[in-house]
Amino acid sequence: MRGNVTGNANGSDDRWGTAAAAVPAIRKKGTSVRQWLVVDGTGEAQVIEAGKHAIMRRTGLPARDLRILDPLLSYPSTVLGRERAIVINLEHIKAIITANEVLLLNSRDPSVTPFVQELQARILRHHEATTTPLPDNQEDSHGGIKILPFEFVALEACLEAACSVLESEAKTLEQEAHPALDKLTSKISTLNLERVRQIKSRLVAITGRVQKVRDELEHLLDDDEDMAEMYLTEKLLQQQLEQTSDEDTVETPDHDVDDNGVDINQSVPAAEISLEAGVGGGVNYVEEDEDNLNSREQMFGASNLRDSRGTRASTTYSVTTTKLDVEELEMLLEAYFVQIDGTLNKLSTLREYVDDTEDYINIMLDDKQNHLLQMGVMLTTATLVVSAFVVVAGIFGMNINIELFDKNLYGMREFMWTVGGGTAGTIFLYVVAIAWCKHKRLLE
């Protein structure tokens, strides 16, 4: 089947031969050599072992950008457009996209296997679409739909994989959260509280990951220059055209001779042109020659300076980027920005539901606490009035001589009246105390 992951370092590309042959020696020296899955423009994939410097030479990336893909370091979600490559660090996708191939770092991860298969299928379809000849009576065999360049096909696959994973995790969390929250609402227990606590922790973690991806896409959409940097195929074609035009200027065209017998179309060295322009005040050809020199530097991997967010600090490619129309990439990024923003809104809604449930639980707990406080007030009042009856019993328990204790004079009837009167007085005092508390709104 086409696009299977096969191959090794010995059967790859001439550019990789040196790095692959020196793998044992490099490992002995302690240089980091990792396995990269390389998917070319036809959908074929092969595993290659290469070091950091080999990747830098192949992609034109500085070492700073390769650290973004280091699995031992923790970097946020990042999409960087460079001179010759796009660096992708989104969730489980760690890749480098060039104008004709994709390099994956963690291809052995089981979560990356479905992405590799989808990427190979997309690249294969793109290859077939670009190589299939068009019918004579049609301008475009695809119904007038413009075919995306290779780097955008790979970028779209990466964005779709990252957004789909986040959306799937958010949907799973939502399905688990609603029953757990409803169960906690009906019955407050330690088990239900622990389950909701775990769900809330997962919610916070997923929300942070989604927010990082959304912020990165928003940053790209807000900066046209960063989007223009991602047109790798367009830049490569323009550089080739500039190189071809430079070669054409060196060649001598038809010989037109002026009145003095001098060839008008004869090519003149740049130094002579600059002197003539300075003397005669004609067109300044030095600036054009400098632009050609800049384009040659870009052909040989001269990367522009960028800050930590990927904003260019050099104007070497400014003339070319102004000619690029970023609408195509902008529409692609907006589609996935809307998707990831919808996922974030879904998580925000779930977070509000969790907060509402938490507030409801707190209200229920406060209500129960109020009932306990009221019961405490009632029990304290009862204890107080009973203490008054105990005082009466204590008085009659003293060893004193009063007529009430004379059994010959008073009988059991007087004793019962004393006990009944004390009990009735205690109940009366309790009712009066409770009525006073309700009057003061201390009890419901």
XYZ file of C-alpha atoms in Angstrom:
444
model
C 0.000 0.000 0.000
C 1.170 3.470 -0.820
C 2.404 5.613 2.046
C 3.457 2.900 4.474
C 6.097 3.865 7.000
C 9.230 2.097 5.718
C 12.898 2.737 5.218
C 15.830 3.711 7.365
C 18.717 6.092 7.391
C 20.638 4.325 4.617
C 17.880 4.506 2.009
C 16.659 8.035 2.384
C 18.191 11.072 0.772
C 21.734 12.129 -0.055
C 21.354 14.980 2.390
C 20.787 12.476 5.170
C 23.527 10.038 4.226
C 26.251 11.664 6.264
C 24.094 12.000 9.383
C 22.777 8.436 9.058
C 26.208 6.882 8.493
C 27.670 8.681 11.470
C 24.949 7.629 13.924
C 27.138 5.297 16.027
C 29.962 7.825 16.236
C 27.576 10.640 17.099
C 25.968 8.634 19.857
C 29.337 7.937 21.376
C 30.054 11.650 21.484
C 26.767 12.262 23.310
C 25.095 14.321 20.588
C 21.321 13.913 20.566
C 20.251 11.761 17.620
C 16.531 11.194 17.259
C 14.290 9.318 14.918
C 12.310 11.449 12.496
C 9.469 10.262 10.308
C 9.820 11.998 6.936
C 6.740 12.168 4.697
C 7.615 13.408 1.229
C 5.451 15.108 -1.364
C 4.093 11.810 -2.707
C 2.882 10.493 0.642
C 5.744 8.041 1.123
C 7.154 7.898 4.643
C 10.382 6.598 6.071
C 12.079 6.696 9.443
C 15.445 8.429 9.569
C 17.878 8.932 12.407
C 19.416 12.387 12.342
C 21.031 14.825 14.684
C 20.191 18.403 15.422
C 22.686 19.863 12.961
C 21.422 17.687 10.119
C 17.881 18.937 10.738
C 19.120 22.515 10.870
C 20.887 22.141 7.510
C 17.887 20.474 5.905
C 15.220 22.900 7.116
C 17.217 26.098 7.671
C 15.911 26.355 11.243
C 18.015 27.729 14.099
C 18.653 25.645 17.179
C 16.276 27.852 19.145
C 13.324 26.689 17.061
C 14.264 23.014 17.408
C 14.075 23.345 21.177
C 10.356 23.986 20.781
C 9.971 20.376 19.626
C 12.155 18.917 22.370
C 10.001 16.424 24.322
C 12.105 16.997 27.432
C 11.171 20.686 27.502
C 7.716 22.083 28.140
C 6.711 24.656 25.533
C 3.223 26.033 24.935
C 1.362 25.515 21.686
C 3.348 27.192 18.936
C 3.063 27.684 15.170
C 6.084 29.482 13.714
C 6.684 30.450 10.098
C 10.330 30.603 9.088
C 12.190 31.219 5.860
C 12.149 27.613 4.668
C 9.965 25.758 7.184
C 6.988 25.905 9.530
C 7.429 24.661 13.101
C 4.351 23.002 14.614
C 3.986 22.217 18.316
C 0.293 21.585 18.929
C -0.743 19.053 21.544
C 0.686 15.692 20.429
C 1.791 17.030 17.031
C 5.465 17.998 16.857
C 6.423 18.529 13.238
C 8.483 20.576 10.800
C 6.836 21.390 7.487
C 8.858 22.413 4.441
C 7.770 23.109 0.888
C 7.998 19.429 -0.087
C 8.085 17.241 3.046
C 6.962 16.874 6.654
C 9.229 15.783 9.504
C 7.566 14.260 12.582
C 9.491 13.842 15.819
C 7.259 11.603 17.952
C 5.980 9.235 15.280
C 6.125 6.237 17.662
C 3.517 7.752 19.948
C 0.284 5.710 19.603
C -1.745 8.904 19.565
C 0.215 10.140 16.535
C -0.369 7.015 14.397
C -3.866 8.068 13.211
C -2.499 11.503 12.369
C 0.317 10.001 10.278
C -2.169 7.930 8.291
C -4.420 10.930 7.698
C -1.433 13.086 6.730
C -0.225 10.527 4.199
C -3.701 10.262 2.689
C -4.009 14.053 2.352
C -0.567 14.415 0.806
C -1.278 11.568 -1.612
C -4.516 13.221 -2.739
C -2.691 16.519 -3.096
C 0.027 14.858 -5.177
C -2.523 13.215 -7.449
C -4.429 16.474 -7.844
C -1.324 18.427 -8.793
C 0.049 15.817 -11.182
C -3.206 14.880 -12.937
C -3.370 16.633 -16.336
C -6.357 18.882 -16.934
C -8.824 18.216 -19.756
C -8.460 20.406 -22.821
C -11.943 21.885 -22.524
C -11.686 22.700 -18.820
C -9.649 25.247 -16.958
C -9.642 23.277 -13.728
C -10.614 19.673 -13.152
C -11.605 20.515 -9.601
C -14.478 22.798 -10.446
C -12.490 26.003 -10.192
C -11.276 25.268 -6.640
C -7.701 26.335 -6.114
C -5.437 23.564 -4.866
C -3.649 24.422 -1.641
C 0.143 24.313 -1.641
C 1.880 21.411 0.041
C 2.705 23.240 3.260
C -0.913 24.306 3.772
C -2.152 20.742 3.245
C 0.204 19.536 5.970
C -0.619 22.517 8.199
C -4.334 21.834 7.849
C -3.801 18.200 8.839
C -1.901 19.296 11.966
C -4.536 21.852 12.943
C -7.372 19.410 12.378
C -5.663 16.713 14.461
C -4.977 19.063 17.377
C -8.441 20.651 17.331
C -10.151 17.270 17.006
C -8.289 15.859 20.008
C -9.195 18.844 22.167
C -12.803 18.774 21.033
C -13.048 15.036 21.731
C -11.628 15.455 25.238
C -13.996 18.347 25.915
C -16.985 16.301 24.743
C -15.975 13.321 26.888
C -15.527 15.540 29.919
C -18.908 17.135 29.335
C -20.595 13.720 29.186
C -18.985 12.738 32.488
C -19.533 16.043 34.241
C -23.296 16.483 33.938
C -24.292 13.174 35.631
C -21.717 13.682 38.379
C -22.923 17.216 39.075
C -26.565 16.170 39.092
C -25.791 13.330 41.472
C -23.940 15.684 43.791
C -26.905 18.047 43.756
C -29.269 15.291 44.824
C -26.948 13.858 47.463
C -23.960 15.552 49.032
C -21.403 12.906 49.948
C -17.643 12.554 50.127
C -17.558 10.288 47.068
C -19.597 12.673 44.936
C -17.542 15.643 46.060
C -14.288 13.860 45.165
C -15.619 12.950 41.729
C -16.632 16.534 41.015
C -13.270 17.763 42.252
C -11.460 15.538 39.737
C -13.742 16.705 36.940
C -13.054 20.324 37.816
C -9.295 19.713 37.757
C -9.544 18.124 34.305
C -11.716 21.002 33.150
C -9.131 23.572 34.206
C -6.339 21.644 32.458
C -8.226 21.192 29.178
C -9.372 24.809 29.189
C -5.780 25.974 29.513
C -4.660 23.819 26.576
C -7.517 25.007 24.383
C -6.836 28.611 25.331
C -3.186 28.298 24.292
C -4.098 26.935 20.860
C -6.712 29.645 20.407
C -4.268 32.387 21.384
C -1.693 31.083 18.924
C -4.176 31.053 16.046
C -5.402 34.507 17.015
C -1.834 35.780 17.038
C -1.264 34.445 13.517
C -4.503 35.943 12.224
C -3.560 39.334 13.644
C -0.152 39.399 11.948
C -0.119 39.304 8.126
C 3.671 39.136 8.017
C 3.709 35.931 10.068
C 1.138 34.416 7.719
C 3.154 35.552 4.700
C 6.182 33.711 6.090
C 4.256 30.444 5.781
C 3.927 30.648 1.994
C 6.929 28.371 1.494
C 6.058 27.200 -2.008
C 5.354 30.745 -3.174
C 8.633 31.996 -1.743
C 10.533 29.125 -3.340
C 9.012 29.855 -6.739
C 9.752 33.550 -6.455
C 13.338 32.861 -5.465
C 13.738 30.579 -8.459
C 12.285 33.249 -10.744
C 14.650 35.830 -9.311
C 17.574 33.496 -9.788
C 16.492 32.826 -13.372
C 16.122 36.556 -14.066
C 19.594 37.152 -12.629
C 21.045 34.547 -14.948
C 19.208 36.071 -17.932
C 20.673 39.496 -17.260
C 24.176 38.058 -17.484
C 23.518 36.552 -20.939
C 23.933 38.810 -23.970
C 20.776 39.290 -26.073
C 20.547 40.520 -29.663
C 23.388 42.904 -30.522
C 22.062 46.372 -31.117
C 24.806 48.817 -32.062
C 24.537 52.546 -31.535
C 26.063 55.298 -33.667
C 29.466 54.872 -32.034
C 29.547 51.137 -32.693
C 28.933 50.138 -29.059
C 26.634 47.241 -28.208
C 23.581 48.699 -26.448
C 22.404 45.440 -24.807
C 25.811 44.392 -23.619
C 25.776 43.481 -19.946
C 27.720 45.860 -17.768
C 29.276 44.841 -14.422
C 27.562 46.105 -11.325
C 30.532 48.224 -10.332
C 30.524 50.043 -13.687
C 26.764 50.577 -13.512
C 27.076 52.127 -10.095
C 29.780 54.524 -11.325
C 27.793 55.529 -14.360
C 24.669 56.042 -12.282
C 26.565 58.203 -9.851
C 27.973 60.401 -12.571
C 25.034 60.710 -14.904
C 22.281 60.712 -12.294
C 20.421 57.928 -14.103
C 18.613 54.932 -12.667
C 20.290 53.502 -9.584
C 20.989 49.835 -10.275
C 22.836 49.233 -7.027
C 19.648 48.753 -5.042
C 18.408 46.157 -7.506
C 21.709 44.309 -7.252
C 21.449 44.327 -3.460
C 17.967 42.844 -3.699
C 19.348 40.058 -5.861
C 22.091 39.445 -3.333
C 19.479 39.259 -0.578
C 17.457 36.746 -2.572
C 20.583 34.598 -3.006
C 21.181 34.696 0.716
C 17.645 33.471 1.257
C 18.213 30.634 -1.257
C 21.131 29.407 0.822
C 19.169 29.421 4.089
C 19.815 32.863 5.515
C 17.092 33.099 8.149
C 15.504 36.340 9.283
C 15.773 37.509 12.865
C 12.606 37.100 14.875
C 11.639 37.755 18.428
C 10.223 35.154 20.851
C 6.792 35.366 19.248
C 8.140 34.869 15.739
C 7.852 38.501 14.543
C 10.436 39.329 11.924
C 13.064 41.916 12.766
C 14.764 41.908 9.358
C 13.422 43.552 6.214
C 15.308 41.260 3.837
C 12.084 39.624 2.632
C 9.808 42.616 3.080
C 9.598 43.354 -0.653
C 8.461 39.820 -1.419
C 5.992 39.445 1.427
C 4.139 42.574 0.421
C 3.275 40.837 -2.842
C 1.780 37.794 -1.137
C -1.950 37.510 -0.620
C -2.548 35.914 2.769
C -6.302 35.569 2.274
C -5.974 31.878 1.446
C -4.112 31.057 4.651
C -6.277 33.446 6.635
C -9.421 31.571 5.618
C -7.764 28.281 6.575
C -6.747 29.545 10.003
C -10.118 31.191 10.614
C -11.911 27.875 10.069
C -9.946 26.173 12.818
C -10.015 29.282 14.975
C -13.811 29.098 14.904
C -13.648 25.399 15.781
C -11.267 25.848 18.699
C -13.228 28.899 19.853
C -16.384 26.778 19.871
C -14.598 24.189 21.993
C -13.502 26.917 24.365
C -17.071 28.233 24.599
C -18.310 24.727 25.344
C -15.770 24.404 28.146
C -16.709 27.849 29.436
C -20.358 26.800 29.551
C -19.393 23.649 31.433
C -17.292 25.737 33.809
C -20.276 27.983 34.491
C -22.421 24.907 35.167
C -19.799 23.631 37.609
C -19.647 27.020 39.309
C -23.444 27.193 39.525
C -23.539 23.722 41.039
C -20.830 24.709 43.481
C -22.782 27.799 44.483
C -25.918 25.706 44.902
C -24.041 23.211 47.091
C -22.661 26.043 49.190
C -26.171 27.448 49.602
C -27.439 24.040 50.680
C -24.585 23.667 53.149
C -25.213 27.154 54.515
C -28.885 26.326 54.914
C -28.052 23.180 56.833
C -25.625 25.111 58.945
C -28.351 27.650 59.729
C -30.687 24.852 60.771
C -28.006 23.462 63.051
C -27.474 26.878 64.600
C -31.198 27.262 65.174
C -31.348 23.850 66.780
C -28.446 24.888 68.982
C -30.328 27.998 70.057
C -33.426 25.973 70.891
C -31.447 23.389 72.854
C -29.579 26.088 74.720
C -32.872 27.777 75.627
C -34.331 24.485 76.819
C -31.246 23.855 78.929
C -31.632 27.306 80.450
C -35.266 26.889 81.506
C -34.671 23.369 82.784
C -31.873 24.771 84.888
C -34.462 27.020 86.545
C -36.509 23.935 87.509
C -33.316 22.297 88.783
C -32.843 25.296 91.059
C -36.295 24.691 92.550
C -35.485 21.023 93.054
C -32.196 22.004 94.678
C -33.959 24.306 97.107
C -36.362 21.579 98.220
C -33.478 19.177 98.523
C -31.801 21.250 101.233
C -31.867 19.967 104.786
C -34.014 22.730 106.181
C -37.139 22.601 108.260
C -40.242 24.035 106.537
C -43.910 23.183 106.861
C -44.015 21.707 103.362
C -41.790 18.866 104.535
C -44.050 17.997 107.407
C -45.692 14.756 106.333
C -48.277 14.924 109.002
C -49.430 18.317 107.899
C -49.018 17.987 104.104
C -49.457 14.903 102.016
C -48.597 13.684 98.524
C -51.027 16.121 96.983
C -48.938 19.156 97.860
C -45.819 17.446 96.507
C -47.480 16.769 93.165
C -48.692 20.325 92.958
C -45.154 21.540 93.501
C -43.703 19.310 90.797
C -46.512 20.150 88.355
C -46.228 23.846 89.008
C -42.462 23.778 88.434
C -42.875 21.848 85.191
C -45.571 24.188 83.922
C -43.477 27.204 84.799
C -40.486 25.726 82.946
C -42.551 25.107 79.805
C -43.999 28.598 79.987
C -40.553 30.160 80.235
C -39.349 28.070 77.240
C -42.293 29.178 75.093
C -41.729 32.791 76.027
C -37.998 32.519 75.188
C -38.673 30.926 71.762
C -41.308 33.533 70.946
C -38.885 36.290 71.811
C -36.176 34.745 69.540
C -38.608 34.573 66.622
C -39.690 38.124 67.263
C -36.045 39.186 67.031
C -35.640 37.070 63.832
C -33.109 34.820 65.511
C -35.201 31.783 64.567
C -37.395 31.046 61.575
